[in-house]
mmCIF file of C-alpha atoms and ligand atoms in Angstrom:
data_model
loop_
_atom_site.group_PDB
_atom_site.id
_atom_site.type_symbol
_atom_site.label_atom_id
_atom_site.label_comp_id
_atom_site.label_asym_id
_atom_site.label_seq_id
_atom_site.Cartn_x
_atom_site.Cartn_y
_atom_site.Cartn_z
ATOM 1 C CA UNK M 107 -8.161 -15.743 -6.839
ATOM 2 C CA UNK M 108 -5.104 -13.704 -7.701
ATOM 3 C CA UNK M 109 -5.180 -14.668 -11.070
ATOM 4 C CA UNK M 110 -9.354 -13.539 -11.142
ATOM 5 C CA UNK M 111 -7.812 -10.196 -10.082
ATOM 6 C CA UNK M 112 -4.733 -10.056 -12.351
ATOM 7 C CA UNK M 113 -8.008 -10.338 -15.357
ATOM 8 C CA UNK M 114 -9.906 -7.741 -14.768
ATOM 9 C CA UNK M 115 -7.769 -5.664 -12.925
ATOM 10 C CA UNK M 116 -4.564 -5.926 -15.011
ATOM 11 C CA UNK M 117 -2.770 -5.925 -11.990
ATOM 12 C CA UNK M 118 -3.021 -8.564 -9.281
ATOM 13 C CA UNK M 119 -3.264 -7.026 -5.490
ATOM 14 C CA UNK M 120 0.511 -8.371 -4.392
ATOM 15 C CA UNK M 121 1.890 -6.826 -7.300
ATOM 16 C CA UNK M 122 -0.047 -3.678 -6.758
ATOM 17 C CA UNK M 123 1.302 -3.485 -3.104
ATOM 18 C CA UNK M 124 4.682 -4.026 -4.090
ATOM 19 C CA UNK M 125 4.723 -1.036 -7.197
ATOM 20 C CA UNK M 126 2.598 1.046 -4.183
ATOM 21 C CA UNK M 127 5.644 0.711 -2.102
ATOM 22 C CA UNK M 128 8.440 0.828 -4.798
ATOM 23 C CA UNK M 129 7.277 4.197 -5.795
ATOM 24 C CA UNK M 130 6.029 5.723 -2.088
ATOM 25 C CA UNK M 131 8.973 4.028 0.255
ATOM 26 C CA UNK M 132 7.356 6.713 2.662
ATOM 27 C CA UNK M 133 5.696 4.798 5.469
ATOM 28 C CA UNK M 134 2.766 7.755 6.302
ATOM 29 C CA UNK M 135 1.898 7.459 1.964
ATOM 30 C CA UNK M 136 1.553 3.326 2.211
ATOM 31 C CA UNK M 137 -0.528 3.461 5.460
ATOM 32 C CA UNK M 138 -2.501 6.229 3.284
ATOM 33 C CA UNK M 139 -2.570 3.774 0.529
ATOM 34 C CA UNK M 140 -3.404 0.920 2.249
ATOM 35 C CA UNK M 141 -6.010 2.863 4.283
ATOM 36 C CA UNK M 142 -7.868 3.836 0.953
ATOM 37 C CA UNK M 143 -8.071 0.306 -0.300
ATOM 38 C CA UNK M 144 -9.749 -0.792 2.826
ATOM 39 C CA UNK M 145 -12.307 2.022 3.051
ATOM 40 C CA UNK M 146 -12.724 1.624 -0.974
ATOM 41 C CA UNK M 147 -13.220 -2.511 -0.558
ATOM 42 C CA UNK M 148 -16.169 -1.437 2.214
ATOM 43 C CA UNK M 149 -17.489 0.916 0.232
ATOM 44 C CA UNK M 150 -17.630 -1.117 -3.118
ATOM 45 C CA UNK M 151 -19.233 -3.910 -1.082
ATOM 46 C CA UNK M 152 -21.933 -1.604 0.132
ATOM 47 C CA UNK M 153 -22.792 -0.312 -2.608
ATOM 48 C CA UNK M 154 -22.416 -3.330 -5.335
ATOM 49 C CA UNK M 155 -19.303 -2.198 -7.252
ATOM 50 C CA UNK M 156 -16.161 -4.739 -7.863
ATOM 51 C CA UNK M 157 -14.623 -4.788 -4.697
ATOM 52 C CA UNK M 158 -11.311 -5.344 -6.137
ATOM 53 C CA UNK M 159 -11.445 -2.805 -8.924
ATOM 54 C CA UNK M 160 -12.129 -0.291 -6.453
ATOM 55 C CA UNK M 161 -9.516 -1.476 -4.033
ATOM 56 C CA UNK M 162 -6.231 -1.466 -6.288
ATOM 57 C CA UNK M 163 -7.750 2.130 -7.335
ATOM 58 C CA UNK M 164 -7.431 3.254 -4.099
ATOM 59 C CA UNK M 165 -4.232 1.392 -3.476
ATOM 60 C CA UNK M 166 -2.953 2.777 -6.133
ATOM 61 C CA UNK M 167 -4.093 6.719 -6.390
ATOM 62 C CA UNK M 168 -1.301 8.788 -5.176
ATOM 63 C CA UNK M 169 2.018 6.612 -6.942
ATOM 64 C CA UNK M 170 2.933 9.516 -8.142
ATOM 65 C CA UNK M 171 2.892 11.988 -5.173
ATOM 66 C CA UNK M 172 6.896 11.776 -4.537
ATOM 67 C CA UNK M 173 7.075 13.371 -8.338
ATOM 68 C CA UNK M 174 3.561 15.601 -8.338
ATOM 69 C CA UNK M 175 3.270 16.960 -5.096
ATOM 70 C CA UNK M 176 5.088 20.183 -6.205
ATOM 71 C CA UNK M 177 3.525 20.436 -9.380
ATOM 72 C CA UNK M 178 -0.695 19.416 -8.564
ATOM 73 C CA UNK M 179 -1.435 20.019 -11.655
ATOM 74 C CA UNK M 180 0.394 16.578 -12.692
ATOM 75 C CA UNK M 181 -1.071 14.094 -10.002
ATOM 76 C CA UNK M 182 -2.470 11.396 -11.178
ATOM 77 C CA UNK M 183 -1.523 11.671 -14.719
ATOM 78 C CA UNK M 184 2.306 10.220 -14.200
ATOM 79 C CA UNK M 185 0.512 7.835 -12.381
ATOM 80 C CA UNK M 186 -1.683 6.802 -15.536
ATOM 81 C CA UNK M 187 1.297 6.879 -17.825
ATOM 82 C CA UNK M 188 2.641 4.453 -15.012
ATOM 83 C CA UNK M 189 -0.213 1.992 -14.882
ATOM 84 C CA UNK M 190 -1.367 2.417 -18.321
ATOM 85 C CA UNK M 191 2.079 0.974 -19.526
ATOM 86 C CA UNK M 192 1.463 -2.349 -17.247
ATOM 87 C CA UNK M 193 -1.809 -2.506 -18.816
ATOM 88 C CA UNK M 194 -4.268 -2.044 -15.840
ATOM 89 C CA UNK M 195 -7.437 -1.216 -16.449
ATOM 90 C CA UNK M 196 -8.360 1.915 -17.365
ATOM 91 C CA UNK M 197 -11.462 2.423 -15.275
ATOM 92 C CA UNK M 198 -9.274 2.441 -12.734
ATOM 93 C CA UNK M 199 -6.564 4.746 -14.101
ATOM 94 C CA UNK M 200 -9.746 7.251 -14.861
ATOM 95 C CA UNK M 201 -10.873 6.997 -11.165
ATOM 96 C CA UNK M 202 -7.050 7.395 -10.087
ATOM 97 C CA UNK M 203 -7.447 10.345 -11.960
ATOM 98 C CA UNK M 204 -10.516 11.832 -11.124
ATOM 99 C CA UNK M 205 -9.388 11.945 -7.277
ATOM 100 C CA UNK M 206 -7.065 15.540 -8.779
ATOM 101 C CA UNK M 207 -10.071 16.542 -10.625
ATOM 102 C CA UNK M 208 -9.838 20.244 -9.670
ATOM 103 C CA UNK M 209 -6.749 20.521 -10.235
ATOM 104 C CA UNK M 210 -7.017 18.880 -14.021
ATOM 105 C CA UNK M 211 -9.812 20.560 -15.278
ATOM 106 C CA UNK M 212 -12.481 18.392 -15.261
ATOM 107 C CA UNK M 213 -15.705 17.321 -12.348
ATOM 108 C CA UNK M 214 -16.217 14.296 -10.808
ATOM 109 C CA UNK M 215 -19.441 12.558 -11.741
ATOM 110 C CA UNK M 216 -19.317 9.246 -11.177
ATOM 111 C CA UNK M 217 -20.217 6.950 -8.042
ATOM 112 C CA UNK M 218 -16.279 5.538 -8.705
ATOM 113 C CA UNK M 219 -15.167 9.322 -8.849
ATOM 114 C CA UNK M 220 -16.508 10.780 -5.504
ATOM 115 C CA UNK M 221 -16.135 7.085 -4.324
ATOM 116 C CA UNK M 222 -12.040 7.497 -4.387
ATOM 117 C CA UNK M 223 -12.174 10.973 -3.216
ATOM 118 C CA UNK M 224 -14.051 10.515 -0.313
ATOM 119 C CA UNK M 225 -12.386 7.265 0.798
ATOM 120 C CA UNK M 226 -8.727 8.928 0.412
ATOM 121 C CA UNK M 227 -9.689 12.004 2.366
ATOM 122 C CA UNK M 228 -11.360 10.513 5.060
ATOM 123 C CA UNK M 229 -8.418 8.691 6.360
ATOM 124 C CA UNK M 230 -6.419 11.860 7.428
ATOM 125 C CA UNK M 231 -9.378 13.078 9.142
ATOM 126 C CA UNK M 232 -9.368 9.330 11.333
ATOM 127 C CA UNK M 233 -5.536 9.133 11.285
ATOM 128 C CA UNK M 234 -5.687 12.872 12.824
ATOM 129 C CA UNK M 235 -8.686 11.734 15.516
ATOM 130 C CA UNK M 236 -7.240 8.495 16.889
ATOM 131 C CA UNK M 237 -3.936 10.702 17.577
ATOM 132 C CA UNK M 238 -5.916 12.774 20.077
ATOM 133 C CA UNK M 239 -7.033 9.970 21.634
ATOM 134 C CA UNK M 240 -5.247 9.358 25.142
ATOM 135 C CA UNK M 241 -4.195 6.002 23.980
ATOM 136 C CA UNK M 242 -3.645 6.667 19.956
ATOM 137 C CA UNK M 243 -5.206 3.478 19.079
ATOM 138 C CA UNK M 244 -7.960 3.271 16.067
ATOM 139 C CA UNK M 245 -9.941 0.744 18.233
ATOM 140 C CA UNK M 246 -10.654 3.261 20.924
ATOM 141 C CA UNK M 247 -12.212 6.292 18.685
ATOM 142 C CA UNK M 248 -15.916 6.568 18.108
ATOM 143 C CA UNK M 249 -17.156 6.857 14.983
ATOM 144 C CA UNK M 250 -19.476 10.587 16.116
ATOM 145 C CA UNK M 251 -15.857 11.847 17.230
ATOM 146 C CA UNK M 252 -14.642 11.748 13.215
ATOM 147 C CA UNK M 253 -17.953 13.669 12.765
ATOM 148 C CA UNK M 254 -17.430 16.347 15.681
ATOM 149 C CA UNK M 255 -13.782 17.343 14.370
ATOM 150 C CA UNK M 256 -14.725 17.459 10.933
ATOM 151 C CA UNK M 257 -16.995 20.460 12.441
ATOM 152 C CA UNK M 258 -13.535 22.162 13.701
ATOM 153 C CA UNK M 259 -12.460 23.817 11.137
ATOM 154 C CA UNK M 260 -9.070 24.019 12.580
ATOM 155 C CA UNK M 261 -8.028 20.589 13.299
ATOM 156 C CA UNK M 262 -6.312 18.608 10.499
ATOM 157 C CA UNK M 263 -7.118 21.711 8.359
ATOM 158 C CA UNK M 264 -5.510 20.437 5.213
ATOM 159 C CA UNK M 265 -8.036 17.880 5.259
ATOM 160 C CA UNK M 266 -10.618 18.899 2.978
ATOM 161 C CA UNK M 267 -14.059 19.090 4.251
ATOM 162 C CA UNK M 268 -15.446 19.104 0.641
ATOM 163 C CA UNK M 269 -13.903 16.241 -0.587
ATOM 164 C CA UNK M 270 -15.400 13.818 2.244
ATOM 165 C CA UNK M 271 -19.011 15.161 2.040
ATOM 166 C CA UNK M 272 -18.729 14.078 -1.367
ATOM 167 C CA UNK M 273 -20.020 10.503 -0.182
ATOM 168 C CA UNK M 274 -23.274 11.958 0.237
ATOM 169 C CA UNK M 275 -23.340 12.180 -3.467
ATOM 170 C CA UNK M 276 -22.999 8.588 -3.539
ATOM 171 C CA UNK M 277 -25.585 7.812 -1.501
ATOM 172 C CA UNK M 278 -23.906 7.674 1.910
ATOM 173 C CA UNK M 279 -24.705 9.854 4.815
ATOM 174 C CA UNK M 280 -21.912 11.607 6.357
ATOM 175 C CA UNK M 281 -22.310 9.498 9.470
ATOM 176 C CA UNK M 282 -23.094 6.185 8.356
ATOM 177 C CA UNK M 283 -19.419 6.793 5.974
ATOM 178 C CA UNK M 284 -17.598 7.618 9.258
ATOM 179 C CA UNK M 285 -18.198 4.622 10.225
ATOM 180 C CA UNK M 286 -17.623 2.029 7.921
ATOM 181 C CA UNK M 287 -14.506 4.045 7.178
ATOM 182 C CA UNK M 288 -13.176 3.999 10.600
ATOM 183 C CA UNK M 289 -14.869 0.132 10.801
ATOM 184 C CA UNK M 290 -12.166 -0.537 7.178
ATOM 185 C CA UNK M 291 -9.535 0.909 9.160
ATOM 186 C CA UNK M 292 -10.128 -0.738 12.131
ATOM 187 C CA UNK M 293 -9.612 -4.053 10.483
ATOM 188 C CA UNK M 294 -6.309 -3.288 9.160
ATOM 189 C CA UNK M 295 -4.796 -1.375 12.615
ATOM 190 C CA UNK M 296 -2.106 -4.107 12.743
ATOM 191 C CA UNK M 297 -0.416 -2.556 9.496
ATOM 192 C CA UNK M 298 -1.256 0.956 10.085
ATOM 193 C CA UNK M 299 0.429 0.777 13.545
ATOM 194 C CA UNK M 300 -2.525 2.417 15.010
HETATM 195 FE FE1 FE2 H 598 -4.227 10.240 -1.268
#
């Protein structure tokens, strides 16, 4: 199985989590991590993509962010230099990418594209509404209350709005995303200590 992986990804999924944690040893960035795989791995499945493909992606998108997160305008690209060198594949070093599109010049287009964006955005918005929860744990929240603070434009205001609405343009109604994104999280709570 890990060796099916290792083909077509260039990178199996243990050694992805272990280069995911070598270069983010912040605990908030691997639950993020983690968090995007699972949401990307629902997503894939839902819409017939390679589940796996899309899950290192989003395991992997923000390596860089301890290097890039003062300078945007390299995010994602030390990260291609990074996986390019192990030889992953390079639809997902594109989609890896495409996740800092604004900020390197180019627009999303592709279902893999908004796919990644979505997925990694929506996590701050669940992290953010299982906190205001009286007991803080994922299991409680309801899917419609991701949906009602998204509406608040001042809670978890550095989440970007934009970014998770682009899952409409793959297909997925704001609603129905909400909740197989907070269903993907829900399944890993255990690591993400929520
Ligand atoms: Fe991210």
């Amino acid at each position: 199985m890990e060796n099916t992986v290792s083909k077509k990804c260039g990178i199996s999924r243990e050694e992805a989590v272990a280069l995911m944690k070598q270069y983010l040893p912040q605990d908030n960035l691997q639950k993020h991590s983690l968090a995007t795989e699972a949401i990307m791995r629902a997503l894939a499945r839902k819409l017939g993509h390679d589940e796996d493909i899309w899950g290192i992606a989003g395991l992997l998108h923000d390596l860089d962010y301890a290097d890039t997160k003062d300078r945007m305008d390299r995010h994602g690209l030390v990260t291609a230099e990074i996986l390019q060198e192990r030889g992953v594949n390079s639809e997902i070093i594109e989609a890896i990418k495409s996740h800092n599109a604004d900020n390197l010049g180019f627009t999303r287009s592709e279902a893999f594209q908004h796919a990644i964006t979505c997925a990694e955005c929506i996590t701050g918005m669940i992290v953010a509404t299982t906190l205001v929860y009286p007991d803080k744990k994922i299991a409680s929240v309801k899917p419609k209350s991701i949906t009602k603070r998204m509406k608040q434009k001042e809670f978890a205001r550095s989440v970007n709005r934009d970014y998770i609405r682009e899952c409409e343009q793959i297909g997925v109604p704001l609603p129905e995303f909400a909740v197989l994104s907070l269903e993907a999280m829900q399944g890993i709570s255990d690591e993400l200590g929520l």
